[in-house]
Amino acid sequence: MHGPALSGWLLVALCASSGAYCLLRMRACAGEERRAARAEAVMGFGMAAMALPAAVLSPPPWSWAVYAALFGAVAARDLFAAGRDAHRLHHAVGSLAMVYMAFAMAPAVTGAQGVHAAHGAGGPAAAGGIPLLTGGLLLYYTVYVLRSGARLVPAVPHARVAGPAAGGGPGPGWATRPELTRVCRLSMGLAMLAMLCTL
């Protein structure tokens, strides 16, 4: 995950800004939408931390275990509740992808130098990961990104309606605009694609 400095910083900026937007959305929403915003904020900040360039911050050897435990717990919770909300299944796939990438970072899996050194040397072939699983996740996120992008194109022009935030939360009204939520999800899908490509 810790690739060249420029692409790493771009991923950090994209994921951190998506996470920050999700925090604002969480304040402005209630119920299931608030829970989804919270899950997406955790995902955004987790991806930002994982994408930090190794030259700036070389993670401790145990960091992969923290990522795996955190996102494993999130995935289990989402899988348990996936029958009530189909979007939670997508969150579970994202969390399981984070667990997979965390294990690819593990020194026992990738060797003493780990994924970070492999990417610093510019060699994706040296990185960890199971090609079939990586390919399946790449296919899933490619379809997800294409579908999310298509949903951003309006079928018919519509007038913008100004009003209070849905859910009556204290956050700004723009934080609950559906198109911004779609852009946030699209951005995180693109970031996930970029991170999976480094395996």
mmCIF file of C-alpha atoms in Angstrom:
data_model
loop_
_atom_site.group_PDB
_atom_site.id
_atom_site.type_symbol
_atom_site.label_atom_id
_atom_site.label_comp_id
_atom_site.label_asym_id
_atom_site.label_seq_id
_atom_site.Cartn_x
_atom_site.Cartn_y
_atom_site.Cartn_z
ATOM 1 C CA MET A 1 0.000 0.000 0.000
ATOM 2 C CA HIS A 2 2.809 2.430 0.833
ATOM 3 C CA GLY A 3 3.799 3.312 -2.721
ATOM 4 C CA PRO A 4 5.659 6.236 -4.322
ATOM 5 C CA ALA A 5 5.341 9.505 -2.410
ATOM 6 C CA LEU A 6 3.158 11.449 -4.879
ATOM 7 C CA SER A 7 0.572 8.727 -5.464
ATOM 8 C CA GLY A 8 0.629 7.911 -1.747
ATOM 9 C CA TRP A 9 -0.115 11.516 -0.778
ATOM 10 C CA LEU A 10 -2.884 11.767 -3.381
ATOM 11 C CA LEU A 11 -4.506 8.642 -1.918
ATOM 12 C CA VAL A 12 -4.096 10.004 1.621
ATOM 13 C CA ALA A 13 -5.733 13.301 0.619
ATOM 14 C CA LEU A 14 -8.599 11.562 -1.200
ATOM 15 C CA CYS A 15 -9.326 9.092 1.592
ATOM 16 C CA ALA A 16 -8.934 11.589 4.448
ATOM 17 C CA SER A 17 -11.214 14.135 2.762
ATOM 18 C CA SER A 18 -13.793 11.407 2.124
ATOM 19 C CA GLY A 19 -13.563 10.385 5.782
ATOM 20 C CA ALA A 20 -13.964 13.994 6.914
ATOM 21 C CA TYR A 21 -17.025 14.452 4.702
ATOM 22 C CA CYS A 22 -18.519 11.263 6.165
ATOM 23 C CA LEU A 23 -18.031 12.688 9.672
ATOM 24 C CA LEU A 24 -19.973 15.807 8.642
ATOM 25 C CA ARG A 25 -22.650 13.637 7.077
ATOM 26 C CA MET A 26 -22.856 11.585 10.252
ATOM 27 C CA ARG A 27 -23.644 14.716 12.259
ATOM 28 C CA ALA A 28 -26.361 15.744 9.825
ATOM 29 C CA CYS A 29 -28.109 12.358 9.535
ATOM 30 C CA ALA A 30 -29.935 9.932 11.754
ATOM 31 C CA GLY A 31 -30.707 6.221 11.832
ATOM 32 C CA GLU A 32 -29.294 3.894 9.190
ATOM 33 C CA GLU A 33 -27.806 6.750 7.149
ATOM 34 C CA ARG A 34 -25.842 7.859 10.213
ATOM 35 C CA ARG A 35 -24.528 4.326 10.728
ATOM 36 C CA ALA A 36 -23.482 4.132 7.059
ATOM 37 C CA ALA A 37 -21.685 7.486 7.318
ATOM 38 C CA ARG A 38 -19.841 6.297 10.434
ATOM 39 C CA ALA A 39 -18.727 3.082 8.694
ATOM 40 C CA GLU A 40 -17.556 5.039 5.648
ATOM 41 C CA ALA A 41 -15.636 7.501 7.847
ATOM 42 C CA VAL A 42 -13.783 4.607 9.509
ATOM 43 C CA MET A 43 -13.028 3.163 6.075
ATOM 44 C CA GLY A 44 -11.811 6.514 4.717
ATOM 45 C CA PHE A 45 -9.455 7.238 7.610
ATOM 46 C CA GLY A 46 -8.230 3.619 7.674
ATOM 47 C CA MET A 47 -7.418 3.773 3.971
ATOM 48 C CA ALA A 48 -5.670 7.134 4.441
ATOM 49 C CA ALA A 49 -3.473 5.655 7.192
ATOM 50 C CA MET A 50 -2.690 2.596 5.080
ATOM 51 C CA ALA A 51 -1.748 4.758 2.069
ATOM 52 C CA LEU A 52 0.799 6.952 3.873
ATOM 53 C CA PRO A 53 4.105 6.874 1.957
ATOM 54 C CA ALA A 54 6.673 4.673 3.718
ATOM 55 C CA ALA A 55 9.311 7.404 3.402
ATOM 56 C CA VAL A 56 7.193 9.624 5.664
ATOM 57 C CA LEU A 57 5.962 7.050 8.147
ATOM 58 C CA SER A 58 7.201 3.502 8.264
ATOM 59 C CA PRO A 59 4.521 1.576 10.159
ATOM 60 C CA PRO A 60 5.544 -0.658 13.064
ATOM 61 C CA PRO A 61 5.615 -4.400 12.338
ATOM 62 C CA TRP A 62 2.403 -4.964 14.326
ATOM 63 C CA SER A 63 0.327 -2.344 12.448
ATOM 64 C CA TRP A 64 -1.082 -4.987 10.087
ATOM 65 C CA ALA A 65 -2.587 -6.814 13.085
ATOM 66 C CA VAL A 66 -4.357 -3.628 14.238
ATOM 67 C CA TYR A 67 -5.816 -3.064 10.758
ATOM 68 C CA ALA A 68 -6.888 -6.704 10.512
ATOM 69 C CA ALA A 69 -8.544 -6.703 13.959
ATOM 70 C CA LEU A 70 -10.351 -3.381 13.425
ATOM 71 C CA PHE A 71 -11.692 -4.135 9.969
ATOM 72 C CA GLY A 72 -12.368 -7.775 10.818
ATOM 73 C CA ALA A 73 -14.678 -6.633 13.616
ATOM 74 C CA VAL A 74 -16.378 -4.121 11.316
ATOM 75 C CA ALA A 75 -16.825 -6.784 8.613
ATOM 76 C CA ALA A 76 -18.347 -9.244 11.083
ATOM 77 C CA ARG A 77 -20.836 -6.635 12.269
ATOM 78 C CA ASP A 78 -21.820 -5.710 8.712
ATOM 79 C CA LEU A 79 -22.155 -9.334 7.621
ATOM 80 C CA PHE A 80 -24.398 -10.018 10.607
ATOM 81 C CA ALA A 81 -26.708 -7.136 9.617
ATOM 82 C CA ALA A 82 -26.457 -7.545 5.815
ATOM 83 C CA GLY A 83 -29.917 -9.155 5.608
ATOM 84 C CA ARG A 84 -31.570 -5.906 6.681
ATOM 85 C CA ASP A 85 -29.630 -3.581 4.375
ATOM 86 C CA ALA A 86 -27.932 -4.525 1.096
ATOM 87 C CA HIS A 87 -25.481 -1.607 1.380
ATOM 88 C CA ARG A 88 -24.050 -3.205 4.515
ATOM 89 C CA LEU A 89 -22.916 -6.114 2.374
ATOM 90 C CA HIS A 90 -20.822 -3.654 0.336
ATOM 91 C CA HIS A 91 -19.361 -2.279 3.575
ATOM 92 C CA ALA A 92 -18.510 -5.841 4.615
ATOM 93 C CA VAL A 93 -16.715 -6.457 1.297
ATOM 94 C CA GLY A 94 -14.737 -3.240 1.804
ATOM 95 C CA SER A 95 -13.782 -4.198 5.348
ATOM 96 C CA LEU A 96 -12.750 -7.695 4.259
ATOM 97 C CA ALA A 97 -10.637 -6.123 1.487
ATOM 98 C CA MET A 98 -8.917 -4.024 4.171
ATOM 99 C CA VAL A 99 -8.267 -7.176 6.224
ATOM 100 C CA TYR A 100 -6.819 -8.828 3.117
ATOM 101 C CA MET A 101 -4.520 -5.868 2.448
ATOM 102 C CA ALA A 102 -3.485 -5.829 6.107
ATOM 103 C CA PHE A 103 -2.425 -9.475 5.863
ATOM 104 C CA ALA A 104 -0.527 -8.645 2.670
ATOM 105 C CA MET A 105 1.406 -6.103 4.787
ATOM 106 C CA ALA A 106 2.288 -8.728 7.420
ATOM 107 C CA PRO A 107 6.019 -9.520 7.632
ATOM 108 C CA ALA A 108 5.265 -13.255 7.931
ATOM 109 C CA VAL A 109 3.393 -13.165 4.610
ATOM 110 C CA THR A 110 5.548 -10.822 2.550
ATOM 111 C CA GLY A 111 8.966 -11.425 4.054
ATOM 112 C CA ALA A 112 11.033 -9.389 6.480
ATOM 113 C CA GLN A 113 10.906 -6.214 4.389
ATOM 114 C CA GLY A 114 7.133 -6.302 3.827
ATOM 115 C CA VAL A 115 4.974 -4.642 1.215
ATOM 116 C CA HIS A 116 6.287 -1.189 2.078
ATOM 117 C CA ALA A 117 9.852 -1.937 1.063
ATOM 118 C CA ALA A 118 8.689 -3.710 -2.080
ATOM 119 C CA HIS A 119 6.723 -0.676 -3.194
ATOM 120 C CA GLY A 120 9.511 1.690 -2.215
ATOM 121 C CA ALA A 121 11.759 -0.282 -4.564
ATOM 122 C CA GLY A 122 9.115 0.031 -7.285
ATOM 123 C CA GLY A 123 8.446 -3.683 -7.675
ATOM 124 C CA PRO A 124 4.806 -4.751 -7.449
ATOM 125 C CA ALA A 125 5.826 -8.328 -8.221
ATOM 126 C CA ALA A 126 7.531 -8.489 -4.818
ATOM 127 C CA ALA A 127 4.362 -7.470 -2.991
ATOM 128 C CA GLY A 128 2.126 -9.930 -1.157
ATOM 129 C CA GLY A 129 -1.346 -11.034 -2.081
ATOM 130 C CA ILE A 130 -3.198 -13.908 -3.710
ATOM 131 C CA PRO A 131 -3.633 -13.133 -7.434
ATOM 132 C CA LEU A 132 -7.088 -14.751 -7.731
ATOM 133 C CA LEU A 133 -8.448 -12.935 -4.681
ATOM 134 C CA THR A 134 -6.862 -9.651 -5.728
ATOM 135 C CA GLY A 135 -8.374 -10.062 -9.203
ATOM 136 C CA GLY A 136 -11.824 -10.767 -7.754
ATOM 137 C CA LEU A 137 -11.666 -7.652 -5.578
ATOM 138 C CA LEU A 138 -10.407 -5.566 -8.506
ATOM 139 C CA LEU A 139 -13.336 -6.794 -10.610
ATOM 140 C CA TYR A 140 -15.825 -6.047 -7.814
ATOM 141 C CA TYR A 141 -14.528 -2.508 -7.293
ATOM 142 C CA THR A 142 -14.313 -1.816 -11.034
ATOM 143 C CA VAL A 143 -18.016 -2.681 -11.389
ATOM 144 C CA TYR A 144 -18.828 -0.686 -8.243
ATOM 145 C CA VAL A 145 -16.966 2.409 -9.515
ATOM 146 C CA LEU A 146 -18.626 2.223 -12.943
ATOM 147 C CA ARG A 147 -22.089 1.869 -11.384
ATOM 148 C CA SER A 148 -21.420 4.683 -8.915
ATOM 149 C CA GLY A 149 -20.191 6.951 -11.702
ATOM 150 C CA ALA A 150 -23.268 6.185 -13.799
ATOM 151 C CA ARG A 151 -25.527 7.150 -10.890
ATOM 152 C CA LEU A 152 -23.948 10.605 -10.809
ATOM 153 C CA VAL A 153 -25.303 11.379 -14.271
ATOM 154 C CA PRO A 154 -28.821 12.763 -13.776
ATOM 155 C CA ALA A 155 -31.560 11.225 -15.904
ATOM 156 C CA VAL A 156 -33.406 14.555 -16.105
ATOM 157 C CA PRO A 157 -32.343 18.026 -15.000
ATOM 158 C CA HIS A 158 -33.764 18.945 -11.620
ATOM 159 C CA ALA A 159 -33.911 22.154 -9.652
ATOM 160 C CA ARG A 160 -31.831 22.377 -6.522
ATOM 161 C CA VAL A 161 -33.884 22.593 -3.404
ATOM 162 C CA ALA A 162 -32.414 24.326 -0.391
ATOM 163 C CA GLY A 163 -33.622 23.153 2.959
ATOM 164 C CA PRO A 164 -32.665 21.697 6.287
ATOM 165 C CA ALA A 165 -30.628 18.541 6.495
ATOM 166 C CA ALA A 166 -32.557 15.316 6.226
ATOM 167 C CA GLY A 167 -32.719 13.677 9.598
ATOM 168 C CA GLY A 168 -32.735 16.968 11.469
ATOM 169 C CA GLY A 169 -29.120 16.738 12.646
ATOM 170 C CA PRO A 170 -26.978 19.739 13.585
ATOM 171 C CA GLY A 171 -24.707 19.452 10.523
ATOM 172 C CA PRO A 172 -24.819 21.616 7.379
ATOM 173 C CA GLY A 173 -27.596 20.942 4.862
ATOM 174 C CA TRP A 174 -25.156 20.244 2.018
ATOM 175 C CA ALA A 175 -23.679 17.337 3.980
ATOM 176 C CA THR A 176 -26.727 15.187 3.194
ATOM 177 C CA ARG A 177 -26.960 15.949 -0.522
ATOM 178 C CA PRO A 178 -27.253 12.573 -2.275
ATOM 179 C CA GLU A 179 -24.862 13.498 -5.092
ATOM 180 C CA LEU A 180 -22.105 14.383 -2.599
ATOM 181 C CA THR A 181 -22.610 11.073 -0.843
ATOM 182 C CA ARG A 182 -22.295 9.286 -4.198
ATOM 183 C CA VAL A 183 -19.118 11.226 -5.024
ATOM 184 C CA CYS A 184 -17.677 10.261 -1.641
ATOM 185 C CA ARG A 185 -18.451 6.583 -2.210
ATOM 186 C CA LEU A 186 -17.078 6.758 -5.759
ATOM 187 C CA SER A 187 -13.859 8.355 -4.456
ATOM 188 C CA MET A 188 -13.361 5.632 -1.878
ATOM 189 C CA GLY A 189 -14.057 2.966 -4.504
ATOM 190 C CA LEU A 190 -11.389 4.486 -6.766
ATOM 191 C CA ALA A 191 -8.955 4.642 -3.847
ATOM 192 C CA MET A 192 -9.627 0.989 -3.058
ATOM 193 C CA LEU A 193 -8.927 0.100 -6.697
ATOM 194 C CA ALA A 194 -5.636 1.999 -6.564
ATOM 195 C CA MET A 195 -4.598 0.271 -3.328
ATOM 196 C CA LEU A 196 -5.506 -3.178 -4.645
ATOM 197 C CA CYS A 197 -3.444 -2.516 -7.780
ATOM 198 C CA THR A 198 -0.330 -2.239 -5.584
ATOM 199 C CA LEU A 199 -0.659 -5.853 -4.352
#
